[in-house]
Coordinates of C-alpha atoms and ligand atoms in Angstrom, one line a residue:
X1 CA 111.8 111.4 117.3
X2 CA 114.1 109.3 114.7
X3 CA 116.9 107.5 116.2
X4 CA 119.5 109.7 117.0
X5 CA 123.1 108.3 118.1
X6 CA 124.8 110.6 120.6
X7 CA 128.6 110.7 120.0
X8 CA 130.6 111.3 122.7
X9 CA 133.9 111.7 121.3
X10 CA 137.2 111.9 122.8
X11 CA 138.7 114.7 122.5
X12 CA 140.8 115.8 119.2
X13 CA 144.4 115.6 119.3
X14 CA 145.0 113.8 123.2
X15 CA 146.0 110.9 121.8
X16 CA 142.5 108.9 123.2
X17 CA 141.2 107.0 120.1
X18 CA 138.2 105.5 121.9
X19 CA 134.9 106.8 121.5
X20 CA 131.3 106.2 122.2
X21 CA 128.2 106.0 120.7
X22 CA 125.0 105.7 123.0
X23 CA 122.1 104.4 121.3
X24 CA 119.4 107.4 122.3
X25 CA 115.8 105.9 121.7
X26 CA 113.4 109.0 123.0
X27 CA 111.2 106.6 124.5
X28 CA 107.9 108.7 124.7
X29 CA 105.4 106.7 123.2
X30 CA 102.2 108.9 124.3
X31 CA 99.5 106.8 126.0
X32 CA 96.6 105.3 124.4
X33 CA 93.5 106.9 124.0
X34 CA 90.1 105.8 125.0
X35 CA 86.5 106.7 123.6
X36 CA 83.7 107.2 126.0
X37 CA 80.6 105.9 124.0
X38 CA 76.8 106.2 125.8
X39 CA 74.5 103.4 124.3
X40 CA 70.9 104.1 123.2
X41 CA 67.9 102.5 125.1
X42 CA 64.3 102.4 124.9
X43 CA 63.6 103.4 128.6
X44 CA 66.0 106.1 130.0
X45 CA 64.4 109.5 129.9
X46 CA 66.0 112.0 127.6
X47 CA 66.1 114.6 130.6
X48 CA 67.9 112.1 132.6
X49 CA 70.4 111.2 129.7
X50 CA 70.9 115.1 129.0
X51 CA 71.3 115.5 132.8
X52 CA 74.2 113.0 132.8
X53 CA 76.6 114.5 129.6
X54 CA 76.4 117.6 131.6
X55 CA 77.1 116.6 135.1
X56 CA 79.9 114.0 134.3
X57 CA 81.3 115.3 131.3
X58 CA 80.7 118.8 131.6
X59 CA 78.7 119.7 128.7
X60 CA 76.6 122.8 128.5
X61 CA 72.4 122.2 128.0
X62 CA 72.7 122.2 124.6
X63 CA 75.3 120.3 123.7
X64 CA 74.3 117.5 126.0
X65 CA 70.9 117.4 124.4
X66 CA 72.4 117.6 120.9
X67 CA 74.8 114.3 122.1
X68 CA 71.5 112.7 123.5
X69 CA 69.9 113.2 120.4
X70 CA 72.5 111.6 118.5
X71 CA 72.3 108.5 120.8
X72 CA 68.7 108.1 120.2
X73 CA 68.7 108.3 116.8
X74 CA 72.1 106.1 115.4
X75 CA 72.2 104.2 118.5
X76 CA 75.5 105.0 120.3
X77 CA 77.7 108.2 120.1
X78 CA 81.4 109.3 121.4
X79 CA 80.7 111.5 124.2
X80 CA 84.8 112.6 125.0
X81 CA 87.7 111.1 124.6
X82 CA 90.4 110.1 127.7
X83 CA 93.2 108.7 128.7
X84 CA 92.5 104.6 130.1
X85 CA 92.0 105.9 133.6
X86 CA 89.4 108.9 133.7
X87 CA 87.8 107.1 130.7
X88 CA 87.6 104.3 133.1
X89 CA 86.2 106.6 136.0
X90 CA 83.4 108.2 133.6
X91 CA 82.0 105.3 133.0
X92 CA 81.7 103.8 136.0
X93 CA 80.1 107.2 137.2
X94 CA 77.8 107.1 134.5
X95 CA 77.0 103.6 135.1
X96 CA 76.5 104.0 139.3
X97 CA 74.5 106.5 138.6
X98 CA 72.3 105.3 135.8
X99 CA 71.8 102.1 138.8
X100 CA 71.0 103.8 141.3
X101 CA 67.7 105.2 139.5
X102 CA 66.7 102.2 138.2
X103 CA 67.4 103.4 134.7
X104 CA 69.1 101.0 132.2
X105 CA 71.8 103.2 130.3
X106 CA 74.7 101.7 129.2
X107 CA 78.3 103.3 128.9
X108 CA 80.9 102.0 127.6
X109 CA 84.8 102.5 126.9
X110 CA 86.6 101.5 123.3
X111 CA 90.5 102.0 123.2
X112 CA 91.0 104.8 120.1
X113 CA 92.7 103.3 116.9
Ligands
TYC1 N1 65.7 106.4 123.6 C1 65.4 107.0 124.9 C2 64.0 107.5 124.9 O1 63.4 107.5 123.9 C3 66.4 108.2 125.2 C4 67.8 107.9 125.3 C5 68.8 108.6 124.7 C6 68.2 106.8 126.1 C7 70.1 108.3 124.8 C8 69.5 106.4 126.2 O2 71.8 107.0 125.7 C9 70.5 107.2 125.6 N2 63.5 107.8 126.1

Protein backbone atom coordinates (compact mmCIF):
# COMPACT_ATOMS: atom_id res chain seq x y z
CA UNK A 1 0.00 0.00 0.00
CA UNK A 2 1.29 3.72 -0.96
CA UNK A 3 1.99 5.93 1.90
CA UNK A 4 -1.01 7.06 3.37
CA UNK A 5 -0.92 9.95 6.09
CA UNK A 6 -3.75 9.49 8.62
CA UNK A 7 -5.11 12.86 9.76
CA UNK A 8 -6.39 13.18 12.95
CA UNK A 9 -7.86 16.45 13.01
CA UNK A 10 -9.19 18.44 15.74
CA UNK A 11 -12.42 19.00 15.68
CA UNK A 12 -13.99 21.96 13.50
CA UNK A 13 -15.05 24.97 15.18
CA UNK A 14 -13.65 24.21 19.15
CA UNK A 15 -11.21 26.51 18.91
CA UNK A 16 -8.22 23.54 19.03
CA UNK A 17 -5.94 24.44 16.01
CA UNK A 18 -3.54 21.48 16.55
CA UNK A 19 -3.59 18.58 14.55
CA UNK A 20 -1.91 15.45 13.70
CA UNK A 21 -0.55 13.64 11.05
CA UNK A 22 0.69 9.97 11.77
CA UNK A 23 2.95 8.74 9.23
CA UNK A 24 1.05 5.13 8.35
CA UNK A 25 3.71 2.80 6.53
CA UNK A 26 1.62 -0.70 6.10
CA UNK A 27 4.52 -2.51 6.89
CA UNK A 28 3.72 -5.93 5.27
CA UNK A 29 6.45 -6.78 3.22
CA UNK A 30 5.50 -10.59 2.40
CA UNK A 31 8.36 -13.07 3.08
CA UNK A 32 10.72 -14.31 0.64
CA UNK A 33 10.32 -17.17 -1.30
CA UNK A 34 12.45 -20.13 -1.68
CA UNK A 35 12.86 -22.70 -4.68
CA UNK A 36 13.29 -26.32 -3.85
CA UNK A 37 15.64 -27.62 -6.75
CA UNK A 38 16.62 -31.64 -6.89
CA UNK A 39 20.01 -32.09 -8.68
CA UNK A 40 20.66 -34.79 -11.36
CA UNK A 41 23.08 -37.67 -10.68
CA UNK A 42 24.50 -40.61 -12.42
CA UNK A 43 23.68 -43.16 -9.70
CA UNK A 44 20.31 -42.66 -7.86
CA UNK A 45 17.61 -44.88 -9.28
CA UNK A 46 14.81 -43.21 -11.06
CA UNK A 47 12.18 -45.28 -8.79
CA UNK A 48 13.90 -44.00 -5.86
CA UNK A 49 14.00 -40.31 -7.14
CA UNK A 50 10.13 -40.70 -8.19
CA UNK A 51 9.60 -42.26 -4.74
CA UNK A 52 10.90 -39.10 -3.07
CA UNK A 53 8.80 -36.09 -5.09
CA UNK A 54 5.84 -38.06 -4.01
CA UNK A 55 6.54 -38.81 -0.38
CA UNK A 56 8.06 -35.32 0.56
CA UNK A 57 6.40 -33.14 -1.66
CA UNK A 58 3.31 -34.84 -2.31
CA UNK A 59 3.20 -35.35 -5.91
CA UNK A 60 1.03 -37.93 -7.57
CA UNK A 61 3.05 -41.01 -9.74
CA UNK A 62 2.93 -39.18 -12.57
CA UNK A 63 3.90 -36.07 -11.93
CA UNK A 64 6.81 -37.17 -9.83
CA UNK A 65 8.06 -39.21 -12.66
CA UNK A 66 7.47 -36.33 -15.11
CA UNK A 67 9.78 -33.92 -12.49
CA UNK A 68 12.36 -36.92 -12.43
CA UNK A 69 12.50 -36.95 -15.88
CA UNK A 70 13.12 -33.43 -16.13
CA UNK A 71 16.08 -33.72 -13.62
CA UNK A 72 17.66 -36.35 -15.65
CA UNK A 73 17.58 -34.84 -18.69
CA UNK A 74 18.57 -30.69 -18.08
CA UNK A 75 20.19 -31.55 -14.95
CA UNK A 76 18.24 -29.81 -12.09
CA UNK A 77 14.55 -28.79 -11.86
CA UNK A 78 12.24 -26.73 -9.28
CA UNK A 79 10.38 -29.24 -7.50
CA UNK A 80 7.91 -26.47 -5.21
CA UNK A 81 8.35 -23.39 -4.07
CA UNK A 82 8.28 -22.42 0.04
CA UNK A 83 8.59 -20.08 2.39
CA UNK A 84 12.70 -20.11 4.07
CA UNK A 85 11.56 -22.56 6.70
CA UNK A 86 9.55 -25.66 5.10
CA UNK A 87 11.92 -25.04 2.09
CA UNK A 88 14.52 -25.53 4.62
CA UNK A 89 12.77 -28.75 6.18
CA UNK A 90 12.32 -30.38 2.53
CA UNK A 91 15.55 -30.48 1.90
CA UNK A 92 16.92 -31.70 4.72
CA UNK A 93 14.29 -34.62 4.42
CA UNK A 94 15.20 -35.21 1.08
CA UNK A 95 18.74 -35.19 1.85
CA UNK A 96 18.49 -37.63 5.29
CA UNK A 97 16.77 -39.70 3.31
CA UNK A 98 18.74 -39.89 0.19
CA UNK A 99 21.86 -40.80 3.10
CA UNK A 100 20.44 -43.17 4.72
CA UNK A 101 20.32 -45.42 1.46
CA UNK A 102 23.49 -44.76 0.42
CA UNK A 103 22.26 -42.85 -2.64
CA UNK A 104 24.01 -39.60 -3.70
CA UNK A 105 21.02 -37.06 -4.51
CA UNK A 106 21.48 -33.71 -4.00
CA UNK A 107 18.75 -31.02 -2.95
CA UNK A 108 19.06 -27.86 -2.77
CA UNK A 109 17.30 -24.47 -1.80
CA UNK A 110 17.74 -20.97 -4.02
CA UNK A 111 15.92 -17.87 -2.46
CA UNK A 112 13.20 -16.74 -5.48
CA UNK A 113 14.11 -13.39 -7.32
N1 LIG B 1 20.23 -39.95 -13.64
C1 LIG B 1 19.71 -40.96 -12.76
C2 LIG B 1 19.77 -42.30 -13.44
O1 LIG B 1 19.95 -42.37 -14.64
C3 LIG B 1 18.26 -40.68 -12.34
C4 LIG B 1 18.12 -39.44 -11.53
C5 LIG B 1 17.07 -38.57 -11.80
C6 LIG B 1 19.00 -39.13 -10.49
C7 LIG B 1 16.89 -37.42 -11.05
C8 LIG B 1 18.83 -37.98 -9.73
O2 LIG B 1 17.58 -36.00 -9.25
C9 LIG B 1 17.78 -37.14 -10.01
N2 LIG B 1 19.61 -43.38 -12.68
Amino acid sequence: MPHMPLIMSSTPGDGDDTSILVETRPKTKRPPLYKVLLLNDDYTPMEFVVHVLERFFGLNHAQAFEIMLTVHKKGVAVVGVFSHEIAETKVGQVMDFARRHQHPLQCTMEKED
